[in-house]
Coordinates of C-alpha atoms in Angstrom, one line a residue:
Chain A
E1 CA 22.3 20.7 -26.7
V2 CA 19.7 20.9 -29.4
Q3 CA 17.3 18.0 -29.5
L4 CA 14.5 17.3 -31.9
V5 CA 12.3 14.3 -31.2
E6 CA 9.6 13.3 -33.7
S7 CA 6.6 11.1 -32.8
G8 CA 3.2 10.2 -34.2
G9 CA 4.2 7.9 -37.0
G10 CA 2.6 4.5 -37.6
L11 CA 0.6 2.4 -40.0
V12 CA -2.4 4.0 -41.6
Q13 CA -4.7 3.0 -44.4
P14 CA -4.9 5.0 -47.7
G15 CA -7.1 7.9 -47.3
G16 CA -6.4 8.1 -43.6
S17 CA -4.9 10.8 -41.4
L18 CA -2.0 11.2 -39.0
R19 CA -0.5 14.0 -37.0
L20 CA 3.2 14.1 -36.5
S21 CA 4.9 16.0 -33.7
C22 CA 8.4 17.3 -33.2
A23 CA 9.4 18.2 -29.6
A24 CA 12.2 20.7 -29.5
S25 CA 14.6 21.4 -26.7
G26 CA 17.9 23.2 -26.1
L27 CA 17.0 26.0 -28.5
T28 CA 15.0 29.2 -28.5
F29 CA 12.3 27.5 -30.5
N30 CA 10.3 30.6 -31.4
T31 CA 13.2 32.2 -33.2
Y32 CA 13.7 29.6 -35.9
W33 CA 12.0 28.5 -39.1
M34 CA 11.3 24.7 -39.0
H35 CA 11.0 22.2 -41.8
W36 CA 9.7 18.7 -42.5
V37 CA 11.7 16.5 -44.8
R38 CA 10.8 12.9 -45.8
Q39 CA 12.7 9.9 -47.1
A40 CA 10.9 6.9 -48.7
P41 CA 12.5 3.6 -48.1
G42 CA 15.7 3.3 -50.0
K43 CA 15.2 6.7 -51.7
G44 CA 16.6 10.2 -51.3
L45 CA 15.6 13.2 -49.2
V46 CA 12.6 15.2 -50.2
W47 CA 11.7 18.6 -48.7
V48 CA 8.1 18.6 -47.6
S49 CA 7.2 21.9 -45.8
Q50 CA 8.5 24.8 -43.8
I51 CA 7.1 27.3 -41.3
N52 CA 8.4 30.6 -40.1
S53 CA 9.2 31.4 -36.5
D54 CA 5.8 32.7 -35.5
G55 CA 3.7 30.4 -37.7
T56 CA 2.4 33.0 -40.0
N57 CA 4.1 31.8 -43.2
T58 CA 4.1 28.3 -44.6
N59 CA 5.2 26.5 -47.8
Y60 CA 4.6 23.1 -49.1
A61 CA 5.9 20.7 -51.8
D62 CA 3.4 20.3 -54.6
S63 CA 3.1 16.6 -53.8
V64 CA 1.5 17.4 -50.4
K65 CA -0.1 20.8 -50.9
G66 CA -3.8 20.7 -49.9
R67 CA -3.3 17.5 -47.9
F68 CA -0.7 18.3 -45.3
T69 CA -0.7 21.2 -42.9
I70 CA 2.4 22.4 -40.9
S71 CA 1.9 24.3 -37.7
R72 CA 3.7 25.0 -34.4
D73 CA 3.0 25.8 -30.8
N74 CA 5.8 28.0 -29.6
A75 CA 4.5 27.8 -26.0
K76 CA 5.0 24.0 -26.1
N77 CA 8.2 24.1 -28.3
T78 CA 6.5 21.7 -30.7
L79 CA 6.2 21.5 -34.5
Y80 CA 3.4 19.5 -36.1
L81 CA 2.5 18.0 -39.5
Q82 CA -1.1 17.2 -40.0
M83 CA -1.3 14.6 -42.8
N84 CA -4.7 14.0 -44.4
S85 CA -5.8 11.9 -47.4
L86 CA -2.7 9.8 -47.1
R87 CA -1.5 7.9 -50.1
V88 CA 0.8 4.8 -50.5
E89 CA 3.5 7.1 -51.9
D90 CA 3.5 9.1 -48.6
T91 CA 5.2 6.1 -47.0
A92 CA 8.5 7.5 -45.6
M93 CA 10.6 8.4 -42.6
Y94 CA 9.6 11.9 -41.7
Y95 CA 12.3 14.2 -40.2
C96 CA 11.9 17.6 -38.6
T97 CA 14.8 19.9 -38.9
R98 CA 15.7 23.4 -37.8
G99 CA 16.1 26.1 -40.3
Y100 CA 19.5 27.8 -40.2
Y101 CA 20.7 30.5 -42.5
Y102 CA 19.1 29.3 -45.8
G103 CA 19.5 25.7 -44.8
T104 CA 19.0 23.3 -42.0
D105 CA 21.3 22.3 -39.3
Y106 CA 19.9 20.0 -36.5
W107 CA 17.8 17.0 -37.4
G108 CA 15.6 14.6 -35.4
Q109 CA 15.9 10.9 -35.7
G110 CA 12.7 10.6 -37.7
T111 CA 9.3 8.9 -37.3
L112 CA 8.1 6.3 -39.8
V113 CA 4.8 6.6 -41.6
T114 CA 3.5 3.6 -43.5
V115 CA 0.5 3.9 -45.7
S116 CA -0.9 0.5 -46.6
S117 CA -4.1 -1.4 -46.8
Chain B
Q1 CA 9.7 20.9 -62.1
T2 CA 13.2 21.8 -60.8
V3 CA 15.7 18.9 -60.7
V4 CA 18.9 18.9 -58.8
T5 CA 21.4 16.4 -60.1
Q6 CA 24.3 14.7 -58.3
E7 CA 26.6 11.9 -59.3
P8 CA 24.8 8.6 -58.3
S9 CA 28.0 7.0 -57.0
L10 CA 31.7 7.7 -56.6
T11 CA 34.5 5.6 -55.3
V12 CA 37.7 6.9 -53.6
S13 CA 40.7 5.3 -51.9
P14 CA 41.5 6.0 -48.3
G15 CA 43.6 9.1 -48.0
G16 CA 42.5 10.3 -51.4
T17 CA 40.6 13.3 -52.5
V18 CA 37.1 13.3 -54.2
T19 CA 34.8 16.1 -55.3
L20 CA 31.0 15.7 -55.4
T21 CA 29.0 18.1 -57.5
C22 CA 25.4 19.5 -57.5
A23 CA 23.8 20.9 -60.6
S24 CA 20.5 22.7 -61.2
S25 CA 18.1 22.2 -64.1
T26 CA 17.5 25.9 -64.1
G27 CA 21.1 26.8 -64.9
A28 CA 24.3 27.7 -63.1
V29 CA 24.4 27.2 -59.4
T30 CA 25.5 30.5 -57.7
S31 CA 25.9 31.6 -54.1
G32 CA 22.3 32.8 -54.3
Y33 CA 21.2 29.2 -54.1
Y34 CA 22.9 28.9 -50.7
P35 CA 24.1 25.3 -51.3
N36 CA 23.9 23.0 -48.4
W37 CA 25.5 19.6 -48.0
F38 CA 24.5 16.7 -45.8
Q39 CA 25.9 13.3 -44.9
Q40 CA 23.7 10.3 -44.2
K41 CA 24.9 6.9 -43.0
P42 CA 22.7 3.8 -43.2
G43 CA 20.0 3.9 -40.5
Q44 CA 20.9 7.4 -39.3
A45 CA 19.4 10.8 -39.8
P46 CA 21.1 13.2 -42.1
R47 CA 23.9 15.4 -40.6
A48 CA 24.5 18.9 -41.9
L49 CA 28.1 19.5 -43.1
I50 CA 28.1 22.8 -45.1
Y51 CA 25.8 25.8 -45.4
S52 CA 25.7 28.7 -47.8
T53 CA 28.2 27.2 -50.3
S54 CA 31.3 26.9 -48.1
N55 CA 30.5 27.5 -44.4
K56 CA 31.2 24.7 -41.9
Y57 CA 29.4 23.9 -38.7
S58 CA 31.3 23.4 -35.5
W59 CA 31.1 19.6 -36.0
T60 CA 32.2 19.5 -39.6
P61 CA 35.6 17.8 -40.0
A62 CA 38.3 20.0 -41.6
R63 CA 38.7 17.6 -44.5
F64 CA 35.3 18.6 -45.9
S65 CA 35.0 21.8 -47.9
G66 CA 32.4 23.4 -50.1
S67 CA 32.7 25.6 -53.1
L68 CA 31.3 26.6 -56.5
L69 CA 33.0 24.7 -59.4
G70 CA 32.0 26.0 -62.8
A71 CA 28.2 26.0 -62.9
K72 CA 27.8 23.6 -60.0
A73 CA 28.1 23.5 -56.2
A74 CA 30.8 21.2 -55.0
L75 CA 31.8 19.2 -51.9
T76 CA 35.4 18.2 -51.7
L77 CA 36.8 15.6 -49.2
S78 CA 40.5 15.7 -48.8
G79 CA 42.3 12.9 -47.0
V80 CA 39.2 10.6 -47.1
Q81 CA 38.7 8.4 -44.1
P82 CA 36.9 5.0 -44.1
E83 CA 34.1 6.6 -41.9
D84 CA 33.4 9.0 -44.8
E85 CA 31.6 6.2 -46.7
A86 CA 28.0 7.5 -46.8
E87 CA 25.3 9.1 -48.9
Y88 CA 25.8 12.8 -49.5
Y89 CA 23.0 15.2 -50.4
C90 CA 23.0 18.7 -51.6
L91 CA 20.2 21.2 -51.0
L92 CA 19.5 24.3 -53.0
Y93 CA 17.3 27.3 -52.3
Y94 CA 15.1 28.6 -55.1
G95 CA 12.7 30.8 -53.1
G96 CA 9.1 31.2 -54.0
A97 CA 6.3 28.8 -53.0
Q98 CA 8.5 25.7 -53.1
P99 CA 11.8 27.1 -51.9
W100 CA 13.9 23.9 -51.3
V101 CA 15.1 21.1 -53.6
F102 CA 17.4 18.2 -52.6
G103 CA 19.6 16.5 -55.0
G104 CA 19.2 12.8 -55.6
G105 CA 22.3 12.0 -53.5
T106 CA 25.7 10.5 -54.1
K107 CA 26.7 7.2 -52.7
L108 CA 30.4 7.5 -51.7
T109 CA 32.3 4.3 -51.4
V110 CA 35.8 4.3 -49.7
L111 CA 37.7 1.4 -51.1

């Protein structure tokens, strides 16, 4: 059974940093693209970033480019999202999700990031 | 900036049929946008329903189907059940530096 478990969320002040993790199990992690998707409270889903299977290719939404960095450790079956220079508008539930044939299939339960002073 | 548009809300009676659509600000949605559909219930993570326009996952109920309808992607629910009340999101692939855009979601009420 595929499981994706996010962690690392919490309360942080504007301008601060957080690193999110997504531990994957039940899949051959190093063969899949992975994504981060976020959802602000009461709002819709927003794609944030993706990384290819070996970590050599990454893409970002304009709203986070230059501030967020996606990475992965295939030896640890773990996906990361380093978030710097956080803004109030980055407040959201952050989901990791597995890439599957030009889409995504399995999703974690999310980790909540709150940016507030 | 690319915008993907869905109906904000729809209402359907139990046992009825409803079609949700997904339009792109760039023009007609084709199979090359690989439309995906997701269901999200309150307090839960999204669940994938459809990939690449019309392909179902092993867990996708048979009453859900995906298609292209005119210039849009479409998700049709036939024989709607009360448990289908949820928010539904489409996802389109544009390639390039920012390859993915979600629609704003459709809140489906079963009444």
